[in-house]
PDB file of C-alpha atoms in Angstrom:
ATOM      1  CA  MET F  27      86.550 120.102 162.641  1.00  0.00           C
ATOM      2  CA  VAL F  28      88.335 122.111 165.323  1.00  0.00           C
ATOM      3  CA  VAL F  29      92.090 121.753 165.782  1.00  0.00           C
ATOM      4  CA  LYS F  30      93.385 122.583 169.256  1.00  0.00           C
ATOM      5  CA  VAL F  31      96.901 124.022 169.401  1.00  0.00           C
ATOM      6  CA  GLY F  32      99.222 124.424 172.378  1.00  0.00           C
ATOM      7  CA  PHE F  33     102.455 126.396 172.505  1.00  0.00           C
ATOM      8  CA  VAL F  34     105.642 125.374 174.267  1.00  0.00           C
ATOM      9  CA  GLY F  35     107.654 128.561 174.161  1.00  0.00           C
ATOM     10  CA  CYS F  36     105.818 131.881 173.825  1.00  0.00           C
ATOM     11  CA  GLY F  37     108.512 134.236 172.612  1.00  0.00           C
ATOM     12  CA  GLY F  38     109.961 135.128 169.239  1.00  0.00           C
ATOM     13  CA  ILE F  39     108.476 133.125 166.400  1.00  0.00           C
ATOM     14  CA  ALA F  40     105.527 131.931 168.514  1.00  0.00           C
ATOM     15  CA  HIS F  41     103.903 135.346 168.123  1.00  0.00           C
ATOM     16  CA  THR F  42     104.050 134.992 164.339  1.00  0.00           C
ATOM     17  CA  HIS F  43     102.469 131.545 164.546  1.00  0.00           C
ATOM     18  CA  MET F  44      99.742 132.881 166.853  1.00  0.00           C
ATOM     19  CA  GLU F  45      98.867 135.695 164.448  1.00  0.00           C
ATOM     20  CA  ARG F  46      98.600 133.215 161.558  1.00  0.00           C
ATOM     21  CA  LEU F  47      96.454 130.818 163.597  1.00  0.00           C
ATOM     22  CA  LYS F  48      93.998 133.620 164.384  1.00  0.00           C
ATOM     23  CA  LYS F  49      93.171 133.667 160.663  1.00  0.00           C
ATOM     24  CA  ILE F  50      92.244 129.956 160.579  1.00  0.00           C
ATOM     25  CA  PRO F  51      88.613 129.516 161.709  1.00  0.00           C
ATOM     26  CA  GLU F  52      89.121 125.865 162.716  1.00  0.00           C
ATOM     27  CA  ALA F  53      92.153 126.585 164.945  1.00  0.00           C
ATOM     28  CA  ARG F  54      91.847 127.079 168.711  1.00  0.00           C
ATOM     29  CA  MET F  55      94.840 128.086 170.820  1.00  0.00           C
ATOM     30  CA  VAL F  56      94.201 126.289 174.099  1.00  0.00           C
ATOM     31  CA  ALA F  57      97.505 126.032 176.002  1.00  0.00           C
ATOM     32  CA  PHE F  58     100.583 128.175 176.525  1.00  0.00           C
ATOM     33  CA  TYR F  59     103.829 127.313 178.319  1.00  0.00           C
ATOM     34  CA  ASP F  60     107.104 129.163 178.676  1.00  0.00           C
ATOM     35  CA  VAL F  61     109.882 128.911 181.253  1.00  0.00           C
ATOM     36  CA  VAL F  62     109.248 132.626 181.795  1.00  0.00           C
ATOM     37  CA  SER F  63     105.694 132.325 183.096  1.00  0.00           C
ATOM     38  CA  GLU F  64     104.912 135.978 182.342  1.00  0.00           C
ATOM     39  CA  LYS F  65     105.383 135.309 178.602  1.00  0.00           C
ATOM     40  CA  ALA F  66     102.858 132.476 178.763  1.00  0.00           C
ATOM     41  CA  ARG F  67     100.355 134.662 180.641  1.00  0.00           C
ATOM     42  CA  GLU F  68     100.742 137.464 178.092  1.00  0.00           C
ATOM     43  CA  ALA F  69     100.234 135.045 175.191  1.00  0.00           C
ATOM     44  CA  ALA F  70      97.061 133.631 176.723  1.00  0.00           C
TER      45      ALA F  70
END
């Protein structure tokens, strides 16, 4: 089963969460939002 994950806030601790999620085969990062749009683009 695939679990889709979206991020609201792409700074600080979000990067740690993203790195951990990359190690979970069932996890898919599908959405990124930040009030600083450049941070969201970089995360995607």
